[in-house]
XYZ file of C-alpha atoms in Angstrom:
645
model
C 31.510 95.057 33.486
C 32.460 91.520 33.451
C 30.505 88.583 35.405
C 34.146 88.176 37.552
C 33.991 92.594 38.037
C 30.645 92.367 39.344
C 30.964 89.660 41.830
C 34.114 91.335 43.246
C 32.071 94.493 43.225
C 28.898 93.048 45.265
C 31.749 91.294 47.969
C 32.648 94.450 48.378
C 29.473 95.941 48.782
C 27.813 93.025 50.488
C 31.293 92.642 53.248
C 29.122 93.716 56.595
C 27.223 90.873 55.710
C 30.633 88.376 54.265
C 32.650 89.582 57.402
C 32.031 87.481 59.866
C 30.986 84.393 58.084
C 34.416 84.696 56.553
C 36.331 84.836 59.604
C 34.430 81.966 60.873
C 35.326 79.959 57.915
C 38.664 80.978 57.855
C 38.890 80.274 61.919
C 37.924 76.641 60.381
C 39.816 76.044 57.873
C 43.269 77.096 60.722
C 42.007 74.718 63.364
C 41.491 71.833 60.530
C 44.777 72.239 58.914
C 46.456 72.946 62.581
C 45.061 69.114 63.066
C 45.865 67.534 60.024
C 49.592 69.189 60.000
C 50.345 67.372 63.548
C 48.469 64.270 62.507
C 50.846 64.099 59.347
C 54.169 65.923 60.853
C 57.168 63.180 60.161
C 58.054 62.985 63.901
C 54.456 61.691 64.193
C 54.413 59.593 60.781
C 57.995 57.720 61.566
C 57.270 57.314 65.161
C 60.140 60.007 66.413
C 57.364 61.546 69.089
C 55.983 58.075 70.238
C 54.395 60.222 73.189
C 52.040 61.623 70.649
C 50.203 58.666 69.658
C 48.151 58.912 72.481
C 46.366 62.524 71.018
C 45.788 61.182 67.739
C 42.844 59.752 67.577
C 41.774 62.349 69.797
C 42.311 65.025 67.067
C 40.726 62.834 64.409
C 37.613 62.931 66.127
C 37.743 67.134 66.417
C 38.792 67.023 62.499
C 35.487 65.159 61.953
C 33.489 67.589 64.846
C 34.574 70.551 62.974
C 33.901 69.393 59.314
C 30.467 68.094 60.475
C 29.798 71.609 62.099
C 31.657 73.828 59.233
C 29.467 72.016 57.132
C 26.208 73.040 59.299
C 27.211 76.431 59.528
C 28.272 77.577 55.809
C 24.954 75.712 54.622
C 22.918 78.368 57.004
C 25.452 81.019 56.687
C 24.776 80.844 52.852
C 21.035 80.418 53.112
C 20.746 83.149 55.238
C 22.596 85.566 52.517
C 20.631 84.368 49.719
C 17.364 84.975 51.196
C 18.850 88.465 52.660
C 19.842 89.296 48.855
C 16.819 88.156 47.373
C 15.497 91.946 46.742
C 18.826 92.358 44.934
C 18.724 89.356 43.149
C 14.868 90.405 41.839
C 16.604 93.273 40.689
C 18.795 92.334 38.906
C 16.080 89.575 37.001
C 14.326 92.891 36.565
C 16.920 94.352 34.523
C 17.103 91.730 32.335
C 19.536 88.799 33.850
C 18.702 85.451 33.273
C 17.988 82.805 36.318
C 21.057 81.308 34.422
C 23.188 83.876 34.919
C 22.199 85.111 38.418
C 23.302 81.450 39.794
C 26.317 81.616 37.603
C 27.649 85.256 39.590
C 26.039 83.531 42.826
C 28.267 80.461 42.196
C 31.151 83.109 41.402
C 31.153 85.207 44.458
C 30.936 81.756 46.837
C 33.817 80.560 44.923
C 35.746 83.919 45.254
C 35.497 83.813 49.389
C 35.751 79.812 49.774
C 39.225 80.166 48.100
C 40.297 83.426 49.751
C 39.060 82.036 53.549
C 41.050 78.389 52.466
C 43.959 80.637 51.209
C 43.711 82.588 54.481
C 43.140 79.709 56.781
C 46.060 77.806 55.692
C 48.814 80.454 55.975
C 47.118 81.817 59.451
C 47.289 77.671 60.342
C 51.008 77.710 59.067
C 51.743 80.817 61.285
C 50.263 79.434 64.926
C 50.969 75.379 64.262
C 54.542 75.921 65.889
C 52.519 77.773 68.572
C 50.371 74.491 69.077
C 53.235 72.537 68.805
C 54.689 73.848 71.424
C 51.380 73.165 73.574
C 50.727 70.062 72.195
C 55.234 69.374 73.354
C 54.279 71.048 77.019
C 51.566 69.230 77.544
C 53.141 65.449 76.605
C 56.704 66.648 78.687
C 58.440 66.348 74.964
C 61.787 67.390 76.212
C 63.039 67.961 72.518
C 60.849 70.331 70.885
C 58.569 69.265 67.229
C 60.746 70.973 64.374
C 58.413 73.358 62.276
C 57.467 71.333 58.928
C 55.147 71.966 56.340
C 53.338 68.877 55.337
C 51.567 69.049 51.803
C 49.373 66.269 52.380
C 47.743 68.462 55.382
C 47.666 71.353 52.707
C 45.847 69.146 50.475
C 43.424 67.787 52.789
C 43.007 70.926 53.963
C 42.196 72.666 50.692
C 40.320 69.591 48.435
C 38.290 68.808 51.960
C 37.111 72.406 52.425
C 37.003 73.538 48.692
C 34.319 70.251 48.175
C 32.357 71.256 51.527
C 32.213 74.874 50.170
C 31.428 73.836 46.474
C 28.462 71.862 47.224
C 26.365 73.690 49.818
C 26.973 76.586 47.432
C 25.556 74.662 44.724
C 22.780 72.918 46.468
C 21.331 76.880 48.003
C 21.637 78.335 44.328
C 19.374 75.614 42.655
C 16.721 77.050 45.417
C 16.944 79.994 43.773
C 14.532 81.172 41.473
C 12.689 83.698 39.709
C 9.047 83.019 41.107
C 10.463 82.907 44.688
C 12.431 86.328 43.967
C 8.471 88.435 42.677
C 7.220 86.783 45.805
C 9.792 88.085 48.124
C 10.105 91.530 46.782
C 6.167 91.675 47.421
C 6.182 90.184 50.610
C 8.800 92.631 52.207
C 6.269 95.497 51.497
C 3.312 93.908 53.282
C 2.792 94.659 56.919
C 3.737 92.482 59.729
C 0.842 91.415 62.128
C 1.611 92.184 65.582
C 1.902 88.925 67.570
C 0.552 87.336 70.172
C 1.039 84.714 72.636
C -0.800 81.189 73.206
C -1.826 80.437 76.594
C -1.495 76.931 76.222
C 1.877 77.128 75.047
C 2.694 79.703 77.606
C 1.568 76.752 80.290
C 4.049 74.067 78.551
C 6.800 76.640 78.431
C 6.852 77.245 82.594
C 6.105 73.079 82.690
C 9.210 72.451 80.336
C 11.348 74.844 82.274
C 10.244 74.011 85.816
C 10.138 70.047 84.948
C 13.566 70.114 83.754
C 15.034 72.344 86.333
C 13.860 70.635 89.113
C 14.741 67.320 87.737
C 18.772 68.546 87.064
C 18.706 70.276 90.862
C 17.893 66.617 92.273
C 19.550 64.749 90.577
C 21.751 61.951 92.082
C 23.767 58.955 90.755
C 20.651 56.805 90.958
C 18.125 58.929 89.169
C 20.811 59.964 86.498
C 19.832 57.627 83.663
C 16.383 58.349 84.113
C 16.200 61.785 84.186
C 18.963 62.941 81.419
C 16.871 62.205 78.566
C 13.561 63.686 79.779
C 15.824 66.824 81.126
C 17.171 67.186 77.509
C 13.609 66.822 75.734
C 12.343 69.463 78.041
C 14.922 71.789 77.922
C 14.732 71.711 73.764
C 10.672 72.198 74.077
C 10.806 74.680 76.857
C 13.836 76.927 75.284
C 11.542 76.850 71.813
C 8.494 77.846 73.311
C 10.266 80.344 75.449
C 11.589 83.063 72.561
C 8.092 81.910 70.201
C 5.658 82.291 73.286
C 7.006 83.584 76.222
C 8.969 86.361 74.949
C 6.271 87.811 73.271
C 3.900 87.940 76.340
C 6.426 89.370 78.075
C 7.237 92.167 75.455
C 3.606 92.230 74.912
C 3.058 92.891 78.686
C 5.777 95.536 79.094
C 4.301 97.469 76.048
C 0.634 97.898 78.037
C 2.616 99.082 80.965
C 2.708 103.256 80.519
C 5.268 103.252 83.017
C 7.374 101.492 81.563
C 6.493 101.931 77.631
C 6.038 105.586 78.112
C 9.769 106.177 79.571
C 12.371 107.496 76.825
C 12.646 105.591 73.957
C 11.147 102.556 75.444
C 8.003 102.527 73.185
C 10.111 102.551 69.888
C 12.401 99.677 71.646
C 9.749 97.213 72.293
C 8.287 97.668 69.371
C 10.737 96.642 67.371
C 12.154 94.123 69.845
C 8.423 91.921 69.888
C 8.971 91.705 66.088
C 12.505 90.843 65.819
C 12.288 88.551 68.608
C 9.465 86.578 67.252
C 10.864 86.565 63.723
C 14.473 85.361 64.667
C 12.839 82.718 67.976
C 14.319 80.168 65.812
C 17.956 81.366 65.286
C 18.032 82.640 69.312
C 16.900 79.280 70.283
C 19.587 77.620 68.545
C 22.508 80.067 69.718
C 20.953 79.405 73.107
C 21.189 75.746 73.444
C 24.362 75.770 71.360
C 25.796 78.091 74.003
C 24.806 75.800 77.190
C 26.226 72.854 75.367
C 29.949 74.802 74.899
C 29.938 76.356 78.454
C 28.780 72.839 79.931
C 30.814 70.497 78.174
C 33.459 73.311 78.477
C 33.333 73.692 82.012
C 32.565 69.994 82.795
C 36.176 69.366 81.086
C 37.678 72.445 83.454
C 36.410 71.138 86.650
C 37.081 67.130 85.747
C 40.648 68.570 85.487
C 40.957 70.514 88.132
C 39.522 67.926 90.836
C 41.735 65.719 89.414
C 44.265 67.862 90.091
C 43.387 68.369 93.728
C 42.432 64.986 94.049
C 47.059 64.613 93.066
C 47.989 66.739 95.721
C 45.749 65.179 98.165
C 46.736 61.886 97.662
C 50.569 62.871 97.005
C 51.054 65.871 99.596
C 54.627 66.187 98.312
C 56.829 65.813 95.146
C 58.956 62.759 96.695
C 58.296 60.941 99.506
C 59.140 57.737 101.150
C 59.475 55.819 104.042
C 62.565 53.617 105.208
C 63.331 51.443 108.245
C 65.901 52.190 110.704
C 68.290 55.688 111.004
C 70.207 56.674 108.012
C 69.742 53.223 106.534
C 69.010 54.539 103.066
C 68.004 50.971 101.676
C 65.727 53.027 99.408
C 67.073 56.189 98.513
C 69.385 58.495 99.643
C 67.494 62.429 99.792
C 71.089 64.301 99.166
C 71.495 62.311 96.330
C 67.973 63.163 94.961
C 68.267 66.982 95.747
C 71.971 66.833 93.733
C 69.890 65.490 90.679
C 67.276 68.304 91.379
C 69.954 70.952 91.289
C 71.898 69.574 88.484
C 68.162 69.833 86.120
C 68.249 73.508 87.395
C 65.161 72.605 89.932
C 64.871 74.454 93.681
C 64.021 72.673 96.865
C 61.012 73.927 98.749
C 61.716 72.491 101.600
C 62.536 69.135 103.238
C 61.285 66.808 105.855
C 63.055 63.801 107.878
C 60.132 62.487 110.024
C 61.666 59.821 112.741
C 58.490 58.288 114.506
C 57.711 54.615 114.922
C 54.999 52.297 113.908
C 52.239 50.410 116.405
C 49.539 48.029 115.647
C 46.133 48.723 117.635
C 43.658 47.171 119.054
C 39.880 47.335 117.098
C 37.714 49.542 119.207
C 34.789 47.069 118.739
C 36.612 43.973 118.918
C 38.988 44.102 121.687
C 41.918 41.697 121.664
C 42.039 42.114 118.051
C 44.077 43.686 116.260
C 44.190 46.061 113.101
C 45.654 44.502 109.976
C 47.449 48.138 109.043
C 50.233 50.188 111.242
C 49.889 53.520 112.877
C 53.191 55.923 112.220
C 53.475 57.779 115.469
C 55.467 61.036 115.519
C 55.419 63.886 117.773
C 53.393 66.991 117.435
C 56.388 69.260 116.952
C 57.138 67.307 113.535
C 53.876 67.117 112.545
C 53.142 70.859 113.021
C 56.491 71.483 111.157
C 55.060 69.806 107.873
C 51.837 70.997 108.031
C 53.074 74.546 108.574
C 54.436 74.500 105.021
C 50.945 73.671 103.835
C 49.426 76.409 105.556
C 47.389 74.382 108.123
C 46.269 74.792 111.812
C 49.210 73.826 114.624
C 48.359 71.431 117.636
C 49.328 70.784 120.904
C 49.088 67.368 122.399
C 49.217 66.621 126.393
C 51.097 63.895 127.518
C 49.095 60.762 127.093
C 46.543 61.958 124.451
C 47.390 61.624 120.715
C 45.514 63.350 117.508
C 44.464 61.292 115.046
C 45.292 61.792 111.485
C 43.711 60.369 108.127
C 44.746 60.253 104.781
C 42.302 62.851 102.810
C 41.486 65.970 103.772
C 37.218 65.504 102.715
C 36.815 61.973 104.647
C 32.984 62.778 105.096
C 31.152 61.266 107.862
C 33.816 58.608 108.145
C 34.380 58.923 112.202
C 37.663 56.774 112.977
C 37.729 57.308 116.899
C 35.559 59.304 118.952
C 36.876 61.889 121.189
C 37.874 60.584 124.115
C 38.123 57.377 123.008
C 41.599 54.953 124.464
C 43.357 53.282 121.763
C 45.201 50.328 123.110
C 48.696 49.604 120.770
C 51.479 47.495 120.479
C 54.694 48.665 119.707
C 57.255 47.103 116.964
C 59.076 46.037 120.007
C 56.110 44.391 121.662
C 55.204 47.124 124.758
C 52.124 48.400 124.784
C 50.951 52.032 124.597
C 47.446 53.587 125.277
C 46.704 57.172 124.194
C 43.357 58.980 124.643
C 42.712 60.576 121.486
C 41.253 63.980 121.546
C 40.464 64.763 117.894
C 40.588 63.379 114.622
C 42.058 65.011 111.477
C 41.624 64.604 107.906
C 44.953 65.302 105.376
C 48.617 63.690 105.619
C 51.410 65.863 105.577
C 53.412 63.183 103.438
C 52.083 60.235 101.732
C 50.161 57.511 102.273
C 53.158 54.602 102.057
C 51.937 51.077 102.171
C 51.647 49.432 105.346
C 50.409 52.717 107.314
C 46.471 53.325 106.963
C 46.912 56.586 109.376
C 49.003 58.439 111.874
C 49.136 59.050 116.083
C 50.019 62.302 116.808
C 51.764 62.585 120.509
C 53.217 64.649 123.208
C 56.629 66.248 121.566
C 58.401 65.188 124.996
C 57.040 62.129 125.633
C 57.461 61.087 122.209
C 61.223 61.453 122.489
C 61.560 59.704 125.422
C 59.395 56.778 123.810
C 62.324 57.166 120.923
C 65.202 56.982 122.897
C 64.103 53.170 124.322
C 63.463 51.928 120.936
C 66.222 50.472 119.062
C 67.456 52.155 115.734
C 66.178 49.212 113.460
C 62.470 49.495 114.841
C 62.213 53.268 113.907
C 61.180 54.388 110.965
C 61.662 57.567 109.042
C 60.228 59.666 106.287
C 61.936 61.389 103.789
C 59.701 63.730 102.108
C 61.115 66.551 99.625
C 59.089 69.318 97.922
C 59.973 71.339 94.792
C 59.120 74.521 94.324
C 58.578 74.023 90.793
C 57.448 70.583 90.685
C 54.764 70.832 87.940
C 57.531 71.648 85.242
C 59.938 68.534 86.505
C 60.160 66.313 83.259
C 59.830 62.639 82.481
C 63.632 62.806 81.640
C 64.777 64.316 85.217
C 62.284 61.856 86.730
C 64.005 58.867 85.290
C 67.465 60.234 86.773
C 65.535 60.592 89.786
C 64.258 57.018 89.783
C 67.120 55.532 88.843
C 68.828 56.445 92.328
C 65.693 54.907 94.305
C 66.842 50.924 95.664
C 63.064 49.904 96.287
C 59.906 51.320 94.516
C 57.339 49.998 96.801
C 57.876 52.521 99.485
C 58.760 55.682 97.129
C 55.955 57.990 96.277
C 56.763 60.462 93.032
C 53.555 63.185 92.542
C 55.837 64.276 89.332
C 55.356 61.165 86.943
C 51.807 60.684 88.136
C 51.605 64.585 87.355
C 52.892 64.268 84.371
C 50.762 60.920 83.274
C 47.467 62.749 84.141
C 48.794 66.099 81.930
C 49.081 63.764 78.964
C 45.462 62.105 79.172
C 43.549 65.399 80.974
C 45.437 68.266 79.500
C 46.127 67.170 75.837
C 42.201 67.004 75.337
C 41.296 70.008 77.201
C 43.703 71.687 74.877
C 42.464 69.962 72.044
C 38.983 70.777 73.057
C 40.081 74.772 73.501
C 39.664 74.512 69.609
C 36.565 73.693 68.784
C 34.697 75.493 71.905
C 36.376 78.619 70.594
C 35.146 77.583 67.074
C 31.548 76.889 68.196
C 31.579 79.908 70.646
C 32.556 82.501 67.055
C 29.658 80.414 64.960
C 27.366 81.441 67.559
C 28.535 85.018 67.621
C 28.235 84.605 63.983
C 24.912 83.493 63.374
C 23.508 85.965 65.098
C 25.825 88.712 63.329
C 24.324 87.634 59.469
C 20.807 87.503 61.577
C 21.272 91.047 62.509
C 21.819 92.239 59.141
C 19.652 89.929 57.375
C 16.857 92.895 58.097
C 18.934 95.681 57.660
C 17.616 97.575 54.798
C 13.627 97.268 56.905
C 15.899 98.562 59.888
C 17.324 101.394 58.169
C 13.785 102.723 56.554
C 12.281 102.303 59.872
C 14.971 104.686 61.677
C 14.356 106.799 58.656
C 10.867 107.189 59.494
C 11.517 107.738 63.156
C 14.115 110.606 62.640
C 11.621 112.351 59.701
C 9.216 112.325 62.923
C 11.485 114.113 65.666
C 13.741 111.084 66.757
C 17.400 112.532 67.657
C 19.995 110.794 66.587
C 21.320 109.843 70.589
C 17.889 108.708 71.012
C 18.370 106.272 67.933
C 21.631 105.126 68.502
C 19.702 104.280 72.159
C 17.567 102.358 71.013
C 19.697 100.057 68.454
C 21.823 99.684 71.342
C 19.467 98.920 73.113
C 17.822 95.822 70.437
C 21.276 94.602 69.688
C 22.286 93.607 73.115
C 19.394 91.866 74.160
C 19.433 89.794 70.464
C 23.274 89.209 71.518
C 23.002 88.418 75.137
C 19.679 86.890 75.724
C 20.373 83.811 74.350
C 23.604 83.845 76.440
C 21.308 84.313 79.618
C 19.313 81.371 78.735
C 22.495 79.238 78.077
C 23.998 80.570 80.878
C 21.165 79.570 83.413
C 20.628 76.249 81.337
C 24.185 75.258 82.272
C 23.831 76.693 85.808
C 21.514 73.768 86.186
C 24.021 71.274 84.047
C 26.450 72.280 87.056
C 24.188 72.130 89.902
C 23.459 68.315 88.224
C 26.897 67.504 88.295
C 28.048 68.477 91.839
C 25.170 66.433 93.203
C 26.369 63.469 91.018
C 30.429 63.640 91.924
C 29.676 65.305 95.311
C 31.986 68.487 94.112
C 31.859 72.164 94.140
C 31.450 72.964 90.574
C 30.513 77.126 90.555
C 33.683 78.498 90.871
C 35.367 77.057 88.275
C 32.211 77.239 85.897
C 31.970 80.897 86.244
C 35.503 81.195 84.907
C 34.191 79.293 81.624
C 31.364 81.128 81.963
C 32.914 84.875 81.930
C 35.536 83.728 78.881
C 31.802 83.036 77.359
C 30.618 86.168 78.191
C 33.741 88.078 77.067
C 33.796 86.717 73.957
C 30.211 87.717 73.174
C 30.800 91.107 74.279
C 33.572 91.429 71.642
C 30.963 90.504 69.086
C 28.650 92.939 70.490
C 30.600 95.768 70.323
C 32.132 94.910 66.499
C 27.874 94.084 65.371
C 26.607 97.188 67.402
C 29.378 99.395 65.564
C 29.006 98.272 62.054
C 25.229 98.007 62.249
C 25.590 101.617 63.764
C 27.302 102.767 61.019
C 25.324 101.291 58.436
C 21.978 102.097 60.129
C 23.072 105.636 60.543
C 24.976 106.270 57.502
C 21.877 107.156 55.397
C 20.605 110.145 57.567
């Protein structure tokens, strides 16, 4: 058998172990060469797509985040399956190879699954780049599509940037290899473990940690921010440490003296085994663990900054056009029928459509009467005003003659208390008469835009409000046109422009599509982007803790051997390794679940937001993803833990 035979021969052997890191490299290498294609497609490179500029030195950065962390995680991946071969590798020293030649068939098999995951990576990244094209083309409201091209410099980048990073960590972990280190690890696996214990000391720093830092992110405001982040993330390091190499083992240690609990089932066999493995990987779970609260914060801090921004649009911009013109059926700044013919004609459908006739009045300042307001109030009656807000889904009113509601811009104005019920507000009409109204509420929310000039609107009596219109002269009323579209969110910049183009004065015209559209390209792109590397961080930690799993595999399987030679069923077995392999997988997701819990709780109090809701979506994608990984790790280690009996 040839050196080239063998090395195929122990990948094959060895692939419960090669598995996963070589999914995770190939994952890599895709999202790498996905980058580099778009960053060197000729639509980008001659300027054709000048939309895309904007994204491009956002996916430089990633290209450099995920060659830093590949980098990371194939030098630990490859450590870890060195030292788990090391009993092979004596082995083989034992029947005669040389140190030379071990390295040499080391160096081989490396080489054999860096070129098959780049080989992989690339055609899989060939395969979904039109798919992220077409994101990337959605996202930027790219009206023509990008063509499909292969780019050779992204090949090569791809392939001479990977094939060095794989080269020399491979190289640097063989040279650590050698023969003394093998005769001390083949000894060392037959000595028995010490059972271990817990300090009380660094039991009292772990709660201290913990506490300190979770108290400090639950009060967090804007002006204790920039003192408290860096003692919050110093604590949270030393308290997550401590927690899996002191706290977990009193805890196991604790549940082990308790009969009740011990005694039940398989329990004894479970936390037996668990206080060991536990203790030995602390170091690996406390990594996946902070790694994990870092993805689902920084994940779910991107989420929610785009989805208030989002709600903060449609609060400010109620509805897709709107705007406000003096006198009837002037149309000095737009005509609507136009507008809706250019809607049809790009194949878009009207929601529905408001004229609001009202007119405009200047009041008095409650505390400073005699003066006057520097902004207008729009006055219209309470049957338009229920009309729009109908179509939004909001309460009705009725006003009596006389009284008026008050209505503000946003629907969250806080404490901000215009007029108190009750409360006269003396006005001046456009035409110079005076009108008083008694206002009995005060509401938060427009139904259409803010437009310039008019800081809020007086809600009145539907009859008297008419009656009011009939003595005012056409050129001192004003109306709003407001339009919605029932599929605004896909109206394009090219539509828009036809759209502008009929619109006489800008000032007054309000268009939620273009700033839409504007806030897709600098919020969306990078969230997109940034789905990329969280789903390549979120597989390395799913990873890591697959190789740790079946770094001890061969102790594992002796010690079920032993257990079934003593009476232990097979169900009862199978128990208990399900039993050790979820909490390895899904305590460290606990930890960097309830770590970010806090991260969340920080944030709301510093932007004054609700942040849970859309952090437990993050959260469960987390979650789900983990529990694929469980199920694949549980079965294969199953199978291999099992197959021997």
């Amino acid at each position: 058998m040839t050196f080239r035979e063998l090395a195929i021969h122990n990948i094959k052997g060895n692939w419960h172990r090669y598995g996963a890191y070589f999914w995770s490299s190939v994952f890599s290498v895709m999202v790498f060469f996905i980058y580099a294609s778009f960053l060197n497609h000729p639509d980008i490179v001659h300027g054709v797509m000048r939309a895309a500029k904007s994204v491009k030195n956002s996916l430089i950065i990633c290209q450099v985040i995920v060659m830093v962390f590949s980098f990371f995680f194939v030098l630990y991946a490859i450590t870890s399956f060195i030292r788990t071969r090391k009993k092979e590798f004596g082995l083989f020293s034992l029947c005669g190879m040389t140190s030379g030649q071990l390295k040499w068939m080391i160096l081989l098999e490396n080489m054999l699954i860096s070129i098959l995951a780049i080989l992989v990576g690339i055609v899989f990244g060939l395969m979904f780049s039109k798919l992220f094209y077409m994101g990337i083309g959605v996202l930027l409201g790219i009206e023509l599509p990008f063509r499909f091209a292969v780019s050779m410099k992204a090949v090569l980048q791809t392939a001479i940037g990977f094939a060095l990073l794989f080269m020399t960590i491979t190289v640097y972990s063989i040279l650590k290899v050698g023969r003394a280190e093998i005769i001390e690890l083949i000894q060392a696996s037959r000595q028995p473990k010490k059972p271990p214990m817990a300090s009380k000391w660094l039991l009292l720093v772990t709660v201290l940690s913990l506490g300190g830092c979770y108290y400090m992110a639950y009060i967090m405001s804007s002006q204790t921010a920039l003192a408290f982040v860096m003692p919050i993330m110093t604590l949270v390091m030393i308290g997550t440490y401590f927690l899996y190499t002191q706290g977990s083992v009193a805890i196991l240690n604790r549940l082990q003296r308790s009969r009740r609990i011990s005694y039940r089932g398989t329990n004894l066999v479970t936390l037996g085994q668990l206080l060991f493995k536990v203790k030995d990987n602390a170091r690996v779970l406390f990594m996946v663990s902070i790694l994990s609260a870092v993805v689902m914060t920084a994940s779910s801090t991107a989420y929610i900054m785009e989805r208030q921004t989002y709600e903060q649009l449609i609060n400010s911009f109620p509805l897709t056009y709107s705007y406000m013109e003096q006198g009837l059926n002037t149309h000095q700044v737009a005509n609507p029928q136009e507008i809706v013919r250019v809607l049809q004609e790009s194949r878009h459908t009207l929601s529905y459509e408001l004229h609001t006739a009202g007119f405009k009045v200047r009041p008095e300042l409650l505390n400073y009467p005699g003066e006057r307001s520097e902004q207008d109030n729009f006055v219209i009656s309470a049957r338009d005003y229920n009309e729009a807000v109908s179509h939004k889904g909001k309460q009705t009113i009725q006003v009596e003659k006389d009284h008026a509601v008050l209505v503000l811009p946003f629907d969250d104005m806080g404490a901000y208390q215009a007029v108190y019920p009750g409360e006269v507000v003396k006005s001046v009409r456009s035409d110079g008469k005076p009108l008083m109204l008694t206002v009995d509420e005060q509401r938060g929310g427009f139904p259409f835009a803010r437009h310039s000039g008019f800081s809020q609107f007086l809600v009145m009596n539907t009859e008297q409000h008419d009656l009011l219109m009939k003595g005012i002269a056409d050129q001192d009323k004003f109306v709003n046109y407001a339009l919605e579209v029932k599929d605004w969110e896909r109206i394009s910049y090219q539509t828009n422009r036809k759209v502008m183009a009929l619109v006489k004065d800008e000032s007054t015209f309000e268009n939620r599509s273009t700033y839409y559209l504007n806030v897709k390209q600098n919020s969306g792109v990078m969230i997109f982007v940034g789905i990329f590397v969280s789903l390549l961080f979120v597989i390395a930690t799913g990873s890591i803790l697959y190789f740790r799993l079946f770094t001890e595999i061969d102790e594992d399987r002796e010690h079920y051997r032993a257990l079934a030679r003593m009476g232990m069923t097979g169900v009862e077995i199978r128990r208990a390794v399900s039993t050790q392999v979820g909490i390895l997988f899904f305590l460290p997701c606990i930890v960097g679940l309830v770590h970010s819990a806090f991260a969340m709780k920080a944030l709301a109090n510093l932007l004054s937001i609700r942040t849970w809701g859309y952090a437990s979506i993050v959260a469960g994608i987390f979650v789900g993803v983990q529990f694929v990984y469980f199920v694949a790790a549980r079965r294969n280690y199953l199978r291999r833990v099992m197959g021997e009996h």
